[in-house]
PDB file of C-alpha atoms in Angstrom:
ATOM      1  CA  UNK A   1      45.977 -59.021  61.279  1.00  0.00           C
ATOM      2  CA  UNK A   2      42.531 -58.521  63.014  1.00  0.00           C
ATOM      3  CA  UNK A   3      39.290 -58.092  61.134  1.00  0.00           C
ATOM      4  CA  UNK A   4      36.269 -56.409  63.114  1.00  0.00           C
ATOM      5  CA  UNK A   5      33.818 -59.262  63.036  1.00  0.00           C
ATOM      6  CA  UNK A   6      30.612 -58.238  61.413  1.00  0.00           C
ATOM      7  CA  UNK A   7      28.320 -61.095  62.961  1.00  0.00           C
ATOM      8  CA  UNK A   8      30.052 -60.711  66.855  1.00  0.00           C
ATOM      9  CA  UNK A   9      31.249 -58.981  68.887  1.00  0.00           C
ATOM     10  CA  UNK A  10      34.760 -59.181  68.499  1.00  0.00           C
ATOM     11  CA  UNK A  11      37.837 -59.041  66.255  1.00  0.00           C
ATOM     12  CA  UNK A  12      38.696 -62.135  64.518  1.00  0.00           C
ATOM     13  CA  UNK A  13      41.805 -63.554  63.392  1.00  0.00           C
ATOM     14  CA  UNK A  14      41.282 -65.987  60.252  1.00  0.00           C
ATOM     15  CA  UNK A  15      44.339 -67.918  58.192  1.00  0.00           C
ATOM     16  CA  UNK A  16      41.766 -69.385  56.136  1.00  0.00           C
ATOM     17  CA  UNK A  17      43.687 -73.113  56.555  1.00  0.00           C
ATOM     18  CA  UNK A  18      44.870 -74.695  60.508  1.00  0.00           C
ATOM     19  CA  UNK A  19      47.139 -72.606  61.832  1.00  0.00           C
ATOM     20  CA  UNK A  20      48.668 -69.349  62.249  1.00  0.00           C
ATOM     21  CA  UNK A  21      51.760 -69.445  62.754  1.00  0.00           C
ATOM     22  CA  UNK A  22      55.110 -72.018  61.732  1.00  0.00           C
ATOM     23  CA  UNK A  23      54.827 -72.743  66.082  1.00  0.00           C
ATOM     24  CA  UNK A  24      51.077 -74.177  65.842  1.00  0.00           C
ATOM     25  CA  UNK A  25      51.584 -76.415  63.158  1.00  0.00           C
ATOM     26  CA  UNK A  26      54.446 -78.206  64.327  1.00  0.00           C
ATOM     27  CA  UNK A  27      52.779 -77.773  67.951  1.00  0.00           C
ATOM     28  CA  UNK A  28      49.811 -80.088  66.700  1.00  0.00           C
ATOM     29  CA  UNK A  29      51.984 -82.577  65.097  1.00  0.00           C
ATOM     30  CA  UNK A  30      52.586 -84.274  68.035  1.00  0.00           C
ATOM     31  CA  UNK A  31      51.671 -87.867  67.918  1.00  0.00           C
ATOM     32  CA  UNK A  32      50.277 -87.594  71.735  1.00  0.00           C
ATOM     33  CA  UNK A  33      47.770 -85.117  70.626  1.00  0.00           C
ATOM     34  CA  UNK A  34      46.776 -86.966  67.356  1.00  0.00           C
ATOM     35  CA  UNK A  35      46.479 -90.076  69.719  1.00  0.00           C
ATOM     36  CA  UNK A  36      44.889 -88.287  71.775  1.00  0.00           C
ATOM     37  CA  UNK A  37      41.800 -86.509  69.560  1.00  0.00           C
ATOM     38  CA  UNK A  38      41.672 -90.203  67.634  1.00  0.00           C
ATOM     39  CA  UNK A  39      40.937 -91.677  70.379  1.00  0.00           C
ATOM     40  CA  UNK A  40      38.879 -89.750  71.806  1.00  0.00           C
ATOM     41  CA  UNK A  41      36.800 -87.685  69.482  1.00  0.00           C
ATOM     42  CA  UNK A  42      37.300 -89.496  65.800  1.00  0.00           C
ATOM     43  CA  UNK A  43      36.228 -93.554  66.530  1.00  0.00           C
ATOM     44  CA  UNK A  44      40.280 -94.524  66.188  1.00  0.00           C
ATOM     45  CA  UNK A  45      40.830 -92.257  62.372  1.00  0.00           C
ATOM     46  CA  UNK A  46      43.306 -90.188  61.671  1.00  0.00           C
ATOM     47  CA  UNK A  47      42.768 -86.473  62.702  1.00  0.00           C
ATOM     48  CA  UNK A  48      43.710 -83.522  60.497  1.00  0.00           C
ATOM     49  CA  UNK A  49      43.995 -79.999  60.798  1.00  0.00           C
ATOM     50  CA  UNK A  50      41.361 -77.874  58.868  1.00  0.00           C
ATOM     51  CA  UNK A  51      40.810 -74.518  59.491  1.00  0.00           C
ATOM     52  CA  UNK A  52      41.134 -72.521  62.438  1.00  0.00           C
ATOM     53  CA  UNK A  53      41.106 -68.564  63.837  1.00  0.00           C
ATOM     54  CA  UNK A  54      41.308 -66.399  66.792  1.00  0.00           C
ATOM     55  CA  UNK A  55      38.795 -64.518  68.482  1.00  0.00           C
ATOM     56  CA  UNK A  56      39.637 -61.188  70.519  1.00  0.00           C
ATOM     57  CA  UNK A  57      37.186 -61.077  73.182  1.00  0.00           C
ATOM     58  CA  UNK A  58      36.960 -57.578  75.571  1.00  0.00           C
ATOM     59  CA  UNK A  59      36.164 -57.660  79.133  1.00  0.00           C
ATOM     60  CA  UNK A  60      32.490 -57.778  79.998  1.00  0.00           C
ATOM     61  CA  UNK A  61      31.100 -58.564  76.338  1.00  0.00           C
ATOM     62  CA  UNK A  62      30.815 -62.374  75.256  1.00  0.00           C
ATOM     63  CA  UNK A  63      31.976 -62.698  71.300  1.00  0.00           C
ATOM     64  CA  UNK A  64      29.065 -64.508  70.653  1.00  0.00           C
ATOM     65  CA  UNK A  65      26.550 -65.070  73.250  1.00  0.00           C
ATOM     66  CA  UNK A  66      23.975 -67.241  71.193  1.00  0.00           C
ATOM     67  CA  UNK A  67      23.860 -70.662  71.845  1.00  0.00           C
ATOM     68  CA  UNK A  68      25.084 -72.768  68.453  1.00  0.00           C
ATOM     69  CA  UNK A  69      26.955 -75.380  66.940  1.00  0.00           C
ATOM     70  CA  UNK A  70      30.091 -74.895  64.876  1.00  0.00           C
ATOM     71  CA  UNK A  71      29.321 -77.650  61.834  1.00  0.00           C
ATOM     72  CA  UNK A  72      28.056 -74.939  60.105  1.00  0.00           C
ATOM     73  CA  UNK A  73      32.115 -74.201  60.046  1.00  0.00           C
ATOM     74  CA  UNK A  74      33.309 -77.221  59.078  1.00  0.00           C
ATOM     75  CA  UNK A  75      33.416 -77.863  55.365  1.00  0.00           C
ATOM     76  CA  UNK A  76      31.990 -81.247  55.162  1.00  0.00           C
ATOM     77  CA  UNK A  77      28.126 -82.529  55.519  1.00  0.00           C
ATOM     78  CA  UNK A  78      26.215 -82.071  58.334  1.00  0.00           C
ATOM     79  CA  UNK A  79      24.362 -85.271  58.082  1.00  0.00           C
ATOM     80  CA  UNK A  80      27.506 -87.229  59.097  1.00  0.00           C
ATOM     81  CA  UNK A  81      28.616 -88.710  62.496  1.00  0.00           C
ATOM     82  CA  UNK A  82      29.708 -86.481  65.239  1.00  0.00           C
ATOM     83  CA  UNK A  83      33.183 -88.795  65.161  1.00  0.00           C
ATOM     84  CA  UNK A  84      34.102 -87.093  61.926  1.00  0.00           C
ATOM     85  CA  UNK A  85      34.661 -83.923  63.140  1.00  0.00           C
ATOM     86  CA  UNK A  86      36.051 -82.393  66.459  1.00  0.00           C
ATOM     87  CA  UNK A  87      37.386 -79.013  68.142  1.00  0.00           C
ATOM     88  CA  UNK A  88      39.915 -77.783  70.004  1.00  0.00           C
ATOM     89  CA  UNK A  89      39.801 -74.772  71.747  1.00  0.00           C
ATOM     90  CA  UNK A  90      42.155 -72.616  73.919  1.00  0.00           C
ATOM     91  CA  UNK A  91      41.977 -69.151  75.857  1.00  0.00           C
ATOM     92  CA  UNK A  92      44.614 -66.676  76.826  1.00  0.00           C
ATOM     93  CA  UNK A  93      43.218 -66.352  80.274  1.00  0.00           C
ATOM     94  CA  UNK A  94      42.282 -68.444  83.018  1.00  0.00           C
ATOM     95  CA  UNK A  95      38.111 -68.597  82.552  1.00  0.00           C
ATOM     96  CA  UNK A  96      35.935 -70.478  84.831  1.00  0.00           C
ATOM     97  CA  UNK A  97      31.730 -70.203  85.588  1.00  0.00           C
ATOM     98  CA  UNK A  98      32.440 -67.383  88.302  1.00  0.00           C
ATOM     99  CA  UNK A  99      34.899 -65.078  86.785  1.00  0.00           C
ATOM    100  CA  UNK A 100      33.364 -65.684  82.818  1.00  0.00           C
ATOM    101  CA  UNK A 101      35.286 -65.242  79.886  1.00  0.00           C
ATOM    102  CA  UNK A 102      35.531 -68.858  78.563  1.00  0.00           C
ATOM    103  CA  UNK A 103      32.757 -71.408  76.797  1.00  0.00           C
ATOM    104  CA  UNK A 104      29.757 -72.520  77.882  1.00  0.00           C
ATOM    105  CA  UNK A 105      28.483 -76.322  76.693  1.00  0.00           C
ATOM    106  CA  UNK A 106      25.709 -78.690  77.014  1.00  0.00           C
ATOM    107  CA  UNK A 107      26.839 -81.623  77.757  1.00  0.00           C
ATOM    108  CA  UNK A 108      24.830 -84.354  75.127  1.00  0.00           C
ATOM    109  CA  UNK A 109      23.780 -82.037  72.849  1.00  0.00           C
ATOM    110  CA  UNK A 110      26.540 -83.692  70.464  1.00  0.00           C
ATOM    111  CA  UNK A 111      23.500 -86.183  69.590  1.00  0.00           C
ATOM    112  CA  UNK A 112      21.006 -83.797  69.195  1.00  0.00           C
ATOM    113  CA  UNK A 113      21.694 -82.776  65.285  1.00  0.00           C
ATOM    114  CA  UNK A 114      20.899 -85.865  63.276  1.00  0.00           C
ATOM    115  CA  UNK A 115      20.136 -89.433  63.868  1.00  0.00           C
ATOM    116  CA  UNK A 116      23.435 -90.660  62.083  1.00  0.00           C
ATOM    117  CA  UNK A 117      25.140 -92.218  65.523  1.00  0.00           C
ATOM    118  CA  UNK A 118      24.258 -94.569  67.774  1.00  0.00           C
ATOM    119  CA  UNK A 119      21.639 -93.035  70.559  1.00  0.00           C
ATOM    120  CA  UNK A 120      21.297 -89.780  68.250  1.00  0.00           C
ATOM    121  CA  UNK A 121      18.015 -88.534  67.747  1.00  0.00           C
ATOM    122  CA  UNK A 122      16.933 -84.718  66.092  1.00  0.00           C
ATOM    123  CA  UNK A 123      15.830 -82.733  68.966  1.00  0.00           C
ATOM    124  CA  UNK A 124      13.532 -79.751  69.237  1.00  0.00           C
ATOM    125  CA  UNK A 125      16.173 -77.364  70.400  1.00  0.00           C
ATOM    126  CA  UNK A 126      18.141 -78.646  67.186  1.00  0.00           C
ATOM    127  CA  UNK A 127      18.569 -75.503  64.679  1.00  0.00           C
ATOM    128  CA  UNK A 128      20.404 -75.562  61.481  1.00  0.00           C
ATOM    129  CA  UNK A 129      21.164 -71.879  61.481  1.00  0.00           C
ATOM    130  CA  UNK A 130      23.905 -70.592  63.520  1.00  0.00           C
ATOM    131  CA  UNK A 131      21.726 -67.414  64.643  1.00  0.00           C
ATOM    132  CA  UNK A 132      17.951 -68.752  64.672  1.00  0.00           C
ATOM    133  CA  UNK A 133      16.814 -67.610  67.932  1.00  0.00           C
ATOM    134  CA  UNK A 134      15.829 -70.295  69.959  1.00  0.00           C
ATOM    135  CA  UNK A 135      12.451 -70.738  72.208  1.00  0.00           C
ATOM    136  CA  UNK A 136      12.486 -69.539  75.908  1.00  0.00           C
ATOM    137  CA  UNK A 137      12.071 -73.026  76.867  1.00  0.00           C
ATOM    138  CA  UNK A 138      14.974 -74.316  75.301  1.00  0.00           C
ATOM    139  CA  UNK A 139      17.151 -71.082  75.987  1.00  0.00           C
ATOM    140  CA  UNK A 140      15.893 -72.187  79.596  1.00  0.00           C
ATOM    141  CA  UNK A 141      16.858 -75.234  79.123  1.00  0.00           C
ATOM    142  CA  UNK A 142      20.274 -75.002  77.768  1.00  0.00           C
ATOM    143  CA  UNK A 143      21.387 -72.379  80.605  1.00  0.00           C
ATOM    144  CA  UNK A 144      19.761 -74.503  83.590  1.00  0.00           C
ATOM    145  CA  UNK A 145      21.735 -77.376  82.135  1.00  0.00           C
ATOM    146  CA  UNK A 146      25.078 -75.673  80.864  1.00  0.00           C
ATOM    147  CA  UNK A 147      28.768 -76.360  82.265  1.00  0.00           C
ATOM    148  CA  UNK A 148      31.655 -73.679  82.052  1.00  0.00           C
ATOM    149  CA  UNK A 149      34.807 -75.400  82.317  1.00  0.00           C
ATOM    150  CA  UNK A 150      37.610 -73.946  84.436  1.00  0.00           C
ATOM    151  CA  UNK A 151      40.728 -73.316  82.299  1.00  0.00           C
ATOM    152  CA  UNK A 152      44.377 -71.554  82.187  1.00  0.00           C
ATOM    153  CA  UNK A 153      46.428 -70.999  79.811  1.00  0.00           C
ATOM    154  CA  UNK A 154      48.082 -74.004  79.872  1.00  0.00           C
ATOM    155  CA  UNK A 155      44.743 -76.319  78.904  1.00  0.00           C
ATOM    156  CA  UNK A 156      42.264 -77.275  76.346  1.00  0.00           C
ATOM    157  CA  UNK A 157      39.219 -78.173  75.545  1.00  0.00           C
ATOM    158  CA  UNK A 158      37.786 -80.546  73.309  1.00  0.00           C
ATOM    159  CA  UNK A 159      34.590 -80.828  71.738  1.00  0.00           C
ATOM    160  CA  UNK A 160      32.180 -82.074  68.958  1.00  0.00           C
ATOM    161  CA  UNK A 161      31.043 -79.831  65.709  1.00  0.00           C
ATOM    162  CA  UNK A 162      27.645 -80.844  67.060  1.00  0.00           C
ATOM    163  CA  UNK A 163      28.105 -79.456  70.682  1.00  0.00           C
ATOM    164  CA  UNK A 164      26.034 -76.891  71.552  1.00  0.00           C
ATOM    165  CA  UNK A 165      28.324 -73.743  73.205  1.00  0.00           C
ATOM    166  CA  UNK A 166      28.449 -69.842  73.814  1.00  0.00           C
ATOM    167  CA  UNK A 167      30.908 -67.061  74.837  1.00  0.00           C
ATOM    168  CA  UNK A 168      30.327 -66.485  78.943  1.00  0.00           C
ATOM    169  CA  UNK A 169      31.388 -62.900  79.448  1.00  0.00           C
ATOM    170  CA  UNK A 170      33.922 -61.669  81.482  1.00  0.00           C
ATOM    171  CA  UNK A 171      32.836 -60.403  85.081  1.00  0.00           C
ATOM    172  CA  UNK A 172      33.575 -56.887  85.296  1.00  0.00           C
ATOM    173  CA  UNK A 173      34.962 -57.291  88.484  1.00  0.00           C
ATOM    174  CA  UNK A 174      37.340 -59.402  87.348  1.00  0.00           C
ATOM    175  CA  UNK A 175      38.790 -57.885  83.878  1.00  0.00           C
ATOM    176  CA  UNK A 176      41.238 -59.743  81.790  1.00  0.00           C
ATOM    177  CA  UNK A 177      44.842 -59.363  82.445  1.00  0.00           C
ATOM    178  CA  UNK A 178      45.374 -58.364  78.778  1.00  0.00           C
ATOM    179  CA  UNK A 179      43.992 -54.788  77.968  1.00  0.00           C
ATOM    180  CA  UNK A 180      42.920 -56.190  74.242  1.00  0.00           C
ATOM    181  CA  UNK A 181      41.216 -59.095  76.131  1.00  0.00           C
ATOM    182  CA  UNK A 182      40.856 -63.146  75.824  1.00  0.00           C
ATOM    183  CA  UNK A 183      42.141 -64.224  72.611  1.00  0.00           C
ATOM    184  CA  UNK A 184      40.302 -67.816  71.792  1.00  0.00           C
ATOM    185  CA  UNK A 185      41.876 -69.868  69.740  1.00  0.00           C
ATOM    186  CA  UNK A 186      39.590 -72.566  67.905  1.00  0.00           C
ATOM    187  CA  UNK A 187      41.669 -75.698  65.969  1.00  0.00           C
ATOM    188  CA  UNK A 188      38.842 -77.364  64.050  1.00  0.00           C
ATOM    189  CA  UNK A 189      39.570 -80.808  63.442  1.00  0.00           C
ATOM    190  CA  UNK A 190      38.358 -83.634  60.679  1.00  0.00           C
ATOM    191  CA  UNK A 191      38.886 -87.121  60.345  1.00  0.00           C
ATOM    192  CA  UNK A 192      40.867 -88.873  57.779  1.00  0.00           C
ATOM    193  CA  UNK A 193      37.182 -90.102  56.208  1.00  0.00           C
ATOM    194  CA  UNK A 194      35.465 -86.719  56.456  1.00  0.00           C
ATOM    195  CA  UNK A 195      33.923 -86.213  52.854  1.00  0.00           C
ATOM    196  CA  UNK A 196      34.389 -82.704  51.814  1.00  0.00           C
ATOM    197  CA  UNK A 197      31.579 -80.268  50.971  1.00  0.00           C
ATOM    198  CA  UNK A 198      32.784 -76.401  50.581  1.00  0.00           C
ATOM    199  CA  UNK A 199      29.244 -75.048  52.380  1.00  0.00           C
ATOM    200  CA  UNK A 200      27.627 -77.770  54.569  1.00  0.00           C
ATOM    201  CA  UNK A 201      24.894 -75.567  54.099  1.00  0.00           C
ATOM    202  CA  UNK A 202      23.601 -73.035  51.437  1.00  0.00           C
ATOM    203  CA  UNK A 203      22.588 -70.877  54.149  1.00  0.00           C
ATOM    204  CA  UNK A 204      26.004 -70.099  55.788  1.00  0.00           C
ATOM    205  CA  UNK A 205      29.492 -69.803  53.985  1.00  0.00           C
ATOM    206  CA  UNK A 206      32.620 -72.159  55.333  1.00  0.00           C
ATOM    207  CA  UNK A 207      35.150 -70.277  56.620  1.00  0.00           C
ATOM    208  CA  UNK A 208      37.038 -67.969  54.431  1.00  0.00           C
ATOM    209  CA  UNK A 209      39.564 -70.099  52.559  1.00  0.00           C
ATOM    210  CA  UNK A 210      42.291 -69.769  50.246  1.00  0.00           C
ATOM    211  CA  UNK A 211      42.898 -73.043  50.640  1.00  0.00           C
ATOM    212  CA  UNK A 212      40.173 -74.709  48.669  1.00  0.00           C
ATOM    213  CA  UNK A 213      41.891 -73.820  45.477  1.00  0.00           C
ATOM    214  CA  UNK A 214      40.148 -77.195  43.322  1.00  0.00           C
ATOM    215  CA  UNK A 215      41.989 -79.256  45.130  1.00  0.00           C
ATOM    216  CA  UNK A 216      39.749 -81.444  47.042  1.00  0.00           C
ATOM    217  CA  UNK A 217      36.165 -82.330  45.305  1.00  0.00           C
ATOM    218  CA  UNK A 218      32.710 -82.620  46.865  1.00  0.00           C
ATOM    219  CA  UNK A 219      32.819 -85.979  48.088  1.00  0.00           C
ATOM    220  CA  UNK A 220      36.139 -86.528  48.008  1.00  0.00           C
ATOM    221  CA  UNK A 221      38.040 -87.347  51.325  1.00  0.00           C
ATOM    222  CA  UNK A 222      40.058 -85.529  53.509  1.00  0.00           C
ATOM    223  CA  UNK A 223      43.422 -87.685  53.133  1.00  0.00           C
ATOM    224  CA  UNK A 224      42.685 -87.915  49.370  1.00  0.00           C
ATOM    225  CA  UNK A 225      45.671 -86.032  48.035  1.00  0.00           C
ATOM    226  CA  UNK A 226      48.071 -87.993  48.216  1.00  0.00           C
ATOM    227  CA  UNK A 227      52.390 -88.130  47.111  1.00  0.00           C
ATOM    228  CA  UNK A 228      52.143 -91.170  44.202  1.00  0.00           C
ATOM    229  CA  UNK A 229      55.413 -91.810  44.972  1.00  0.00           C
ATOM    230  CA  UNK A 230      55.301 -92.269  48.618  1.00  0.00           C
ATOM    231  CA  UNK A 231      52.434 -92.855  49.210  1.00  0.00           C
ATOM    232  CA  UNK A 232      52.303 -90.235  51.764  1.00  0.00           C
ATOM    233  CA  UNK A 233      49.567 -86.791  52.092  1.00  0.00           C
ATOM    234  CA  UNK A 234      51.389 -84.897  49.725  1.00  0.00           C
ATOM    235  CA  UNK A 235      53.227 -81.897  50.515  1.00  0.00           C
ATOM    236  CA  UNK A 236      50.613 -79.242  48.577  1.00  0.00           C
ATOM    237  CA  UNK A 237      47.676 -81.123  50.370  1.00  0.00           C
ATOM    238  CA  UNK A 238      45.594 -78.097  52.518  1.00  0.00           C
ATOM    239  CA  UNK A 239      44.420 -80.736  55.117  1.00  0.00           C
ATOM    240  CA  UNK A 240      47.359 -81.565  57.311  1.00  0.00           C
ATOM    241  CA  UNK A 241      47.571 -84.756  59.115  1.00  0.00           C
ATOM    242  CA  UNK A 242      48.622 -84.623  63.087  1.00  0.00           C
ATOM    243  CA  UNK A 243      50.116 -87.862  62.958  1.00  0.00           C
ATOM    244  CA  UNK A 244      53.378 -87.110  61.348  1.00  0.00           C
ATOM    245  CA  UNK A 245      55.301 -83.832  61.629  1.00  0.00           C
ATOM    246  CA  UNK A 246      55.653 -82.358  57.948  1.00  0.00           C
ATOM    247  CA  UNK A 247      59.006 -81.540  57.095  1.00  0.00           C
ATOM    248  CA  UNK A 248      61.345 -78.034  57.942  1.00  0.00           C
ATOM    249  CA  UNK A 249      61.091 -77.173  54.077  1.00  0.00           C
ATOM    250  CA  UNK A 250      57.256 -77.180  54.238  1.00  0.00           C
ATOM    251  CA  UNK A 251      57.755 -74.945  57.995  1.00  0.00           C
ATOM    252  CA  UNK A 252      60.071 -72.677  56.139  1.00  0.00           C
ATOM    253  CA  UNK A 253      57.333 -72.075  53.096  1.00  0.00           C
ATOM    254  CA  UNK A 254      54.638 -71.698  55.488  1.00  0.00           C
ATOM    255  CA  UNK A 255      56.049 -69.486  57.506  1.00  0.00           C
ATOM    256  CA  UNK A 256      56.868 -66.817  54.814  1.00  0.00           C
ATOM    257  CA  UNK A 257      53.178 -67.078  54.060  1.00  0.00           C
ATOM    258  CA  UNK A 258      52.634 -69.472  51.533  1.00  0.00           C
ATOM    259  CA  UNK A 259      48.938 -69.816  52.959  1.00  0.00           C
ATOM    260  CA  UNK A 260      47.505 -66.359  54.287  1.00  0.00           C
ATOM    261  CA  UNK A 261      44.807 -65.058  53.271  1.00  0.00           C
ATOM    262  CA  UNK A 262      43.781 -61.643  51.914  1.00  0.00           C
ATOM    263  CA  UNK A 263      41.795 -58.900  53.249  1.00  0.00           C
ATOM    264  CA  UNK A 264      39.445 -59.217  50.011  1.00  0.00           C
ATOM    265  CA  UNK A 265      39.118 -63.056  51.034  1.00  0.00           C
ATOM    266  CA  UNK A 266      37.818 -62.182  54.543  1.00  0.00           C
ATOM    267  CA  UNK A 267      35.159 -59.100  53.534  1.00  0.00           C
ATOM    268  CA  UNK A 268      33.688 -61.508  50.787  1.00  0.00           C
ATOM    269  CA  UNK A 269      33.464 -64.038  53.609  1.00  0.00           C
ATOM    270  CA  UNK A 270      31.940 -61.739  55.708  1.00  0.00           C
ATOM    271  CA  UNK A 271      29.414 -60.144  53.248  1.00  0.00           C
ATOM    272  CA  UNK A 272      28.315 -63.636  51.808  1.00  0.00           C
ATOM    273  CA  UNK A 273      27.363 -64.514  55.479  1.00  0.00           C
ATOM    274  CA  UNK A 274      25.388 -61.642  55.439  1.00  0.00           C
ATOM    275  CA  UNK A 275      23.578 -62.021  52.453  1.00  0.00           C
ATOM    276  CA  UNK A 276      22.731 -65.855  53.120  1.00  0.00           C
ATOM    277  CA  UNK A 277      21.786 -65.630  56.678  1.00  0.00           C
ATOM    278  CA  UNK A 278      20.476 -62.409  56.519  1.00  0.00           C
ATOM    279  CA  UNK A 279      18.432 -61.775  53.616  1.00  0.00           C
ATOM    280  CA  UNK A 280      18.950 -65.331  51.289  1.00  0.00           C
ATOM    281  CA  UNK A 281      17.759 -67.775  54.153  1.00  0.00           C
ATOM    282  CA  UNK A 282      15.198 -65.458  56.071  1.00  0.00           C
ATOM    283  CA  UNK A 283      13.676 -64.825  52.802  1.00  0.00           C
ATOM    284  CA  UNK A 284      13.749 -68.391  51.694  1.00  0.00           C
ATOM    285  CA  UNK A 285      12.569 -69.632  55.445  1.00  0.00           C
ATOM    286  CA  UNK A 286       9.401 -66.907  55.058  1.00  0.00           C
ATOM    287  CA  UNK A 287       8.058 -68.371  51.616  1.00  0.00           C
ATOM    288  CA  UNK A 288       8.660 -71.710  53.123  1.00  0.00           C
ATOM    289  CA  UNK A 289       6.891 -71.625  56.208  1.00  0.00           C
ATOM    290  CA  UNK A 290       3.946 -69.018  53.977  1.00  0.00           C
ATOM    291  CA  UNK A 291       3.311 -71.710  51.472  1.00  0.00           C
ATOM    292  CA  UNK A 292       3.771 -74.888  54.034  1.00  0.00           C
ATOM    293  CA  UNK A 293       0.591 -72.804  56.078  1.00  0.00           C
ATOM    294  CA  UNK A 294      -1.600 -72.216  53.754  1.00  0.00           C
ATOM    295  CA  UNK A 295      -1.600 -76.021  52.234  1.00  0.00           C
ATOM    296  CA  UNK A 296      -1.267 -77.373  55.969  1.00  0.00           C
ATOM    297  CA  UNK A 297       1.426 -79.695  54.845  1.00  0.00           C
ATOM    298  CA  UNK A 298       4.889 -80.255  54.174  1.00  0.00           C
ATOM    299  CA  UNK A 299       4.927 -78.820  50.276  1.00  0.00           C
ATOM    300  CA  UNK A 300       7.746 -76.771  50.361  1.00  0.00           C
ATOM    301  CA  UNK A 301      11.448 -77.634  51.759  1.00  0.00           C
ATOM    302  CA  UNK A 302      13.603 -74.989  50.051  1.00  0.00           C
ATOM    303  CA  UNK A 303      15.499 -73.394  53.322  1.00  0.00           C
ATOM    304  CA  UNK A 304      18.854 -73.761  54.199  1.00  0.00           C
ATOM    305  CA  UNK A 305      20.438 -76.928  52.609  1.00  0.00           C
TER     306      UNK A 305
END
């Protein structure tokens, strides 16, 4: 099912946990992909499936053409290493930087959100909410700079929480293939050391979830629930590792939809977005920067934690 997106431009497909579908899990669990995002995106840890959705995009419109980062989406703190979190990210269509339709990045700007890693440094561009509109410099900046990567069907991408990225739309010239459009399919991705946090900030909701249910803690880890008598993730356990394939039982359960997640899930999602970003944050950001002029100094620091 498709919900019209209230913040883009586009319909969006949540499940609320990592996949969609019994053929995405087990397509993940493949030990050459887990090698593969350890490797390269998680400093060696083990990776495991979060959350993940699909975004319908229309010929000539980009879903969401403001440059961002998607940590706001992952439900850990922000103020952690870019290695503990990582995205995958697929489209329907071949896109490229002449014909549109596919992702825009900057390459570096993985080091540009906190000063946790190695070479990492806050930079000015650096905003902590997904739609604070930026300064013409950096917008200049960011789209002198930008690379569109040239992808079919049949590749990925992968890249940081803290990359900085935006929808490219679709020449009109050339119009998708599929009269609904690009559907963009976003795996997000956490480490087995990621240290939960339901909202990594105040300001902007995590993704709409069934799957939090109590189970995991703030600050407890990702791989924390665990079998006691294997010593294995347990079965229940939301995050999935990529490792190991989970069983045909567990496929069979999941695939009568053990784990969807209700239209009354999504439209609280989408109206708590609202209300933080909108009219929470802005308000908070306005006494904020109000008080911080009139004393000349640093007093208040209320805004979007």
């Amino acid at each position: 099912m498709a919900f019209p997106d209230l913040l883009t431009k586009c319909s969006r497909k949540f499940h609320g946990e990592h996949y969609h579908s019994t053929v995405t899990h087990r397509f993940w669990q493949q030990p050459r992909i887990a090698d593969m995002l350890s490797t390269l995106a998680l400093d060696g840890d083990t990776a495991y499936m979060v959350t993940s959705e699909i975004l319908e995009m229309p010929s000539g419109v980009a879903c969401i053409p403001q440059w961002h980062w998607d940590f706001l989406t992952f439900p850990q703190n922000y103020n952690a290493s870019f290695t503990t979190g990582t995205q995958i990210w697929w489209s329907s269509e071949e896109v490229d930087g002449n014909v549109g339709g596919g992702l825009a990045f900057l390459p570096g700007s993985h080091k540009w959100a906190n000063e946790v890693d190695e070479g990492a440094a806050l930079h000015p561009c650096f905003a902590m909410n997904l739609f604070d509109k930026m300064s013409a410099e950096c917008t200049q900046l960011l789209d002198r700079e930008m690379v569109v990567p040239k992808l079919s069907p049949t590749d990925i991408v992968v890249f940081s929480r803290f990359t900085l990225h935006r929808s490219v739309a679709r020449n009109p010239s050339v119009p998708f293939k599929s009269p609904t459009g690009r559907r963009g399919y976003t795996l997000r991705v956490g480490s087995a050391r990621s240290i939960f946090k339901q909202d990594t900030m105040e300001c902007f909701p995590s993704h709409p979830s069934s799957n939090f249910q109590g189970q995991l803690k703030k600050g407890q880890r990702y791989d924390s629930v665990i079998d006691k008598e294997t010593g294995l993730p347990s079965p229940s356990a939301i995050y999935r590792p990529m490792n190991v394939q989970d069983s045909e039982e567990l496929m069979i359960q999941e695939g009568k939809g053990g784990r969807s997640m209700s239209t009354t899930t999504f439209l609280h999602y989408s109206a708590q977005s609202i209300i933080r970003q909108k009219i929470k944050w802005k308000f908070a950001k306005y006494v904020e920067d109000a008080v911080n002029g009139v004393t000349q100094r640093q007093l208040l620091d209320i805004s979007c934690k």
